[in-house]
Amino acid sequence: MVSYNSGDFKNGLKVLIEGEPFSIIESEFHKPGKGQAFNKLKLKNLKNGRVLEKTVKIGASLKAADVNIREMQYLYSDGQHWHFMDIESYEQLAIGGQIIEEIKFWIVEESVCSVTLWNNQAISVEPPNNIEVKIKETEPGFRGDTAQGGVKPAVIETGATIRVPLFIDQGELIRVDTRTGEYLSRVNK
């Protein structure tokens, strides 16, 4: 198995700590006046997103995590699993609902997501930065409502509730930022 020496540590490097895959967020070299030099690492667990700080002595090494990030297209959900297809090899993968739970409102059919695989098992899915969805339910808009810049709640076709401008009507196609859940614009087709 490949391992990285303390001199190889850099942001974005994927390593194993206690059998779990982590990504290095920050790496700081410290050389105190007395004692041995060390690297202070800030690591993010790729399975659950928790952040951990760890001190590693100079000369020590960490094993590389066999992590692969692939672009995959969302196909459908059967209730228990979400099915994705690799856009290069056309290989299909079923991902359990617990991995998708936090982002399920930001995935629409045929959207391309970044799927992180560890030992050929999906451990996380990142939706595209923005999606185009229809407004499923909202109060009717009124002519002239664009001047005040007010907002109202609206339910989109994925089930999420977002805030939209007053002039947006039910059935309209809009663009939503999946990172913040904010309305971006109307989509004219």
Tab-separated table of C-alpha atoms in Angstrom:
chain	number	residue	atom	x	y	z
A	1	MET	CA	0.000	0.000	0.000
A	2	VAL	CA	1.217	3.501	-0.847
A	3	SER	CA	2.095	5.795	2.043
A	4	TYR	CA	2.953	9.483	2.277
A	5	ASN	CA	5.861	10.870	4.303
A	6	SER	CA	5.342	13.978	6.418
A	7	GLY	CA	7.068	16.057	3.716
A	8	ASP	CA	4.428	14.992	1.168
A	9	PHE	CA	1.432	16.312	3.144
A	10	LYS	CA	-0.580	18.914	1.243
A	11	ASN	CA	-4.173	20.099	1.004
A	12	GLY	CA	-6.524	17.657	-0.727
A	13	LEU	CA	-4.374	14.566	-0.103
A	14	LYS	CA	-6.464	11.477	0.808
A	15	VAL	CA	-5.079	9.422	3.724
A	16	LEU	CA	-6.172	6.593	6.044
A	17	ILE	CA	-6.370	7.200	9.776
A	18	GLU	CA	-7.554	4.330	11.989
A	19	GLY	CA	-9.012	2.613	8.910
A	20	GLU	CA	-11.125	5.614	7.842
A	21	PRO	CA	-10.562	7.762	4.704
A	22	PHE	CA	-9.703	11.418	5.378
A	23	SER	CA	-8.832	14.399	3.208
A	24	ILE	CA	-6.225	16.906	4.395
A	25	ILE	CA	-7.812	20.363	4.658
A	26	GLU	CA	-4.783	22.148	6.167
A	27	SER	CA	-1.182	21.177	6.800
A	28	GLU	CA	1.086	23.417	8.894
A	29	PHE	CA	4.762	22.734	9.568
A	30	HIS	CA	5.932	23.667	13.091
A	31	LYS	CA	9.513	23.817	14.329
A	32	PRO	CA	9.522	24.667	18.020
A	33	GLY	CA	12.646	26.063	19.677
A	34	LYS	CA	13.101	22.843	21.609
A	35	GLY	CA	11.981	19.388	20.617
A	36	GLN	CA	11.135	17.683	17.367
A	37	ALA	CA	9.452	19.396	14.391
A	38	PHE	CA	5.912	18.308	13.514
A	39	ASN	CA	3.038	18.809	11.068
A	40	LYS	CA	-0.298	19.951	12.431
A	41	LEU	CA	-3.014	18.511	10.174
A	42	LYS	CA	-6.664	19.421	9.873
A	43	LEU	CA	-8.503	16.464	8.326
A	44	LYS	CA	-12.043	15.887	7.083
A	45	ASN	CA	-13.581	12.409	7.354
A	46	LEU	CA	-14.845	11.503	3.871
A	47	LYS	CA	-17.519	9.149	5.242
A	48	ASN	CA	-19.265	11.424	7.736
A	49	GLY	CA	-17.815	14.905	7.158
A	50	ARG	CA	-16.412	15.370	10.678
A	51	VAL	CA	-13.266	17.471	11.036
A	52	LEU	CA	-10.324	16.225	13.091
A	53	GLU	CA	-6.997	17.768	14.083
A	54	LYS	CA	-3.924	15.550	14.295
A	55	THR	CA	-0.267	16.141	15.015
A	56	VAL	CA	2.249	14.054	13.039
A	57	LYS	CA	5.970	14.006	13.842
A	58	ILE	CA	8.389	14.752	11.007
A	59	GLY	CA	9.560	11.472	9.482
A	60	ALA	CA	6.303	9.658	10.216
A	61	SER	CA	4.059	8.527	7.379
A	62	LEU	CA	0.340	7.947	6.707
A	63	LYS	CA	-1.159	5.352	4.373
A	64	ALA	CA	-2.879	6.564	1.212
A	65	ALA	CA	-6.658	6.112	1.027
A	66	ASP	CA	-7.857	4.366	-2.124
A	67	VAL	CA	-10.403	7.088	-2.932
A	68	ASN	CA	-11.788	7.663	-6.419
A	69	ILE	CA	-14.072	10.556	-7.429
A	70	ARG	CA	-16.215	9.863	-10.505
A	71	GLU	CA	-18.738	11.935	-12.420
A	72	MET	CA	-22.009	9.981	-12.454
A	73	GLN	CA	-25.463	10.758	-13.825
A	74	TYR	CA	-28.494	10.252	-11.580
A	75	LEU	CA	-31.006	7.900	-13.230
A	76	TYR	CA	-33.815	7.089	-10.766
A	77	SER	CA	-34.738	6.077	-7.210
A	78	ASP	CA	-36.542	2.853	-6.350
A	79	GLY	CA	-37.369	3.980	-2.804
A	80	GLN	CA	-34.410	2.291	-1.092
A	81	HIS	CA	-31.548	2.984	-3.500
A	82	TRP	CA	-30.592	5.836	-5.786
A	83	HIS	CA	-29.236	4.619	-9.126
A	84	PHE	CA	-26.351	6.394	-10.878
A	85	MET	CA	-24.478	5.709	-14.133
A	86	ASP	CA	-20.812	6.449	-14.805
A	87	ILE	CA	-20.807	8.865	-17.752
A	88	GLU	CA	-17.620	7.358	-19.212
A	89	SER	CA	-18.026	3.588	-18.741
A	90	TYR	CA	-21.872	3.445	-18.499
A	91	GLU	CA	-21.454	1.248	-15.413
A	92	GLN	CA	-24.411	1.571	-13.016
A	93	LEU	CA	-24.213	1.898	-9.243
A	94	ALA	CA	-26.975	1.717	-6.601
A	95	ILE	CA	-26.348	3.980	-3.607
A	96	GLY	CA	-28.175	3.574	-0.284
A	97	GLY	CA	-30.553	6.253	0.946
A	98	GLN	CA	-28.502	7.100	4.064
A	99	ILE	CA	-25.699	8.523	1.877
A	100	ILE	CA	-28.163	10.595	-0.178
A	101	GLU	CA	-30.329	11.750	2.767
A	102	GLU	CA	-28.788	15.231	3.169
A	103	ILE	CA	-28.783	16.100	-0.549
A	104	LYS	CA	-31.865	14.304	-1.865
A	105	PHE	CA	-33.708	17.591	-2.473
A	106	TRP	CA	-30.922	18.830	-4.772
A	107	ILE	CA	-30.759	15.908	-7.211
A	108	VAL	CA	-33.001	15.787	-10.289
A	109	GLU	CA	-33.101	13.102	-12.975
A	110	GLU	CA	-30.194	13.224	-15.424
A	111	SER	CA	-28.133	15.587	-13.238
A	112	VAL	CA	-24.396	14.832	-13.095
A	113	CYS	CA	-23.041	14.401	-9.560
A	114	SER	CA	-19.565	13.776	-8.119
A	115	VAL	CA	-19.577	10.371	-6.408
A	116	THR	CA	-16.716	9.535	-4.032
A	117	LEU	CA	-15.848	5.827	-3.956
A	118	TRP	CA	-13.684	4.140	-1.324
A	119	ASN	CA	-12.851	0.452	-1.857
A	120	ASN	CA	-15.429	0.513	-4.691
A	121	GLN	CA	-18.195	1.579	-2.252
A	122	ALA	CA	-19.882	4.981	-2.516
A	123	ILE	CA	-19.234	7.063	0.604
A	124	SER	CA	-20.513	10.464	-0.525
A	125	VAL	CA	-22.386	12.177	-3.347
A	126	GLU	CA	-22.059	15.853	-4.254
A	127	PRO	CA	-24.867	17.348	-6.362
A	128	PRO	CA	-24.224	19.822	-9.203
A	129	ASN	CA	-23.847	23.470	-8.110
A	130	ASN	CA	-27.243	24.419	-9.543
A	131	ILE	CA	-30.303	22.620	-10.850
A	132	GLU	CA	-33.319	23.507	-12.961
A	133	VAL	CA	-36.630	22.535	-11.331
A	134	LYS	CA	-40.329	23.322	-11.641
A	135	ILE	CA	-42.317	25.092	-8.954
A	136	LYS	CA	-44.769	22.522	-7.644
A	137	GLU	CA	-46.686	24.737	-5.229
A	138	THR	CA	-46.707	28.442	-4.342
A	139	GLU	CA	-49.094	31.338	-3.869
A	140	PRO	CA	-50.079	33.096	-7.102
A	141	GLY	CA	-47.933	36.028	-8.231
A	142	PHE	CA	-49.336	39.476	-8.984
A	143	ARG	CA	-48.474	41.988	-11.678
A	144	GLY	CA	-46.139	44.656	-10.321
A	145	ASP	CA	-44.692	42.485	-7.557
A	146	THR	CA	-41.169	42.934	-8.924
A	147	ALA	CA	-40.669	46.416	-7.432
A	148	GLN	CA	-40.639	45.532	-3.733
A	149	GLY	CA	-38.226	42.610	-4.027
A	150	GLY	CA	-40.264	40.518	-1.589
A	151	VAL	CA	-40.103	36.750	-1.360
A	152	LYS	CA	-42.543	33.931	-0.661
A	153	PRO	CA	-42.173	30.206	0.090
A	154	ALA	CA	-42.423	27.715	-2.769
A	155	VAL	CA	-42.211	23.932	-2.953
A	156	ILE	CA	-40.126	22.645	-5.870
A	157	GLU	CA	-40.647	19.284	-7.619
A	158	THR	CA	-37.952	17.572	-5.517
A	159	GLY	CA	-39.897	18.396	-2.332
A	160	ALA	CA	-37.666	21.147	-0.938
A	161	THR	CA	-39.188	24.439	0.223
A	162	ILE	CA	-37.267	27.527	-0.922
A	163	ARG	CA	-37.844	31.290	-1.003
A	164	VAL	CA	-38.680	32.769	-4.426
A	165	PRO	CA	-39.554	36.295	-5.645
A	166	LEU	CA	-43.243	37.269	-5.516
A	167	PHE	CA	-43.613	37.223	-9.329
A	168	ILE	CA	-42.798	33.485	-9.660
A	169	ASP	CA	-45.864	31.294	-10.366
A	170	GLN	CA	-46.673	27.620	-9.928
A	171	GLY	CA	-45.399	25.479	-12.826
A	172	GLU	CA	-42.524	27.836	-13.755
A	173	LEU	CA	-39.017	26.473	-14.340
A	174	ILE	CA	-36.358	28.054	-12.111
A	175	ARG	CA	-32.645	27.636	-11.363
A	176	VAL	CA	-31.666	26.893	-7.732
A	177	ASP	CA	-28.217	26.953	-6.078
A	178	THR	CA	-27.814	23.517	-4.422
A	179	ARG	CA	-25.111	24.709	-2.013
A	180	THR	CA	-27.328	27.338	-0.359
A	181	GLY	CA	-30.865	26.393	-1.448
A	182	GLU	CA	-31.400	29.867	-2.899
A	183	TYR	CA	-33.380	30.906	-5.970
A	184	LEU	CA	-31.033	32.071	-8.760
A	185	SER	CA	-33.189	32.871	-11.789
A	186	ARG	CA	-36.063	31.958	-14.057
A	187	VAL	CA	-35.300	29.538	-16.870
A	188	ASN	CA	-36.707	30.521	-20.253
A	189	LYS	CA	-37.191	27.580	-22.571
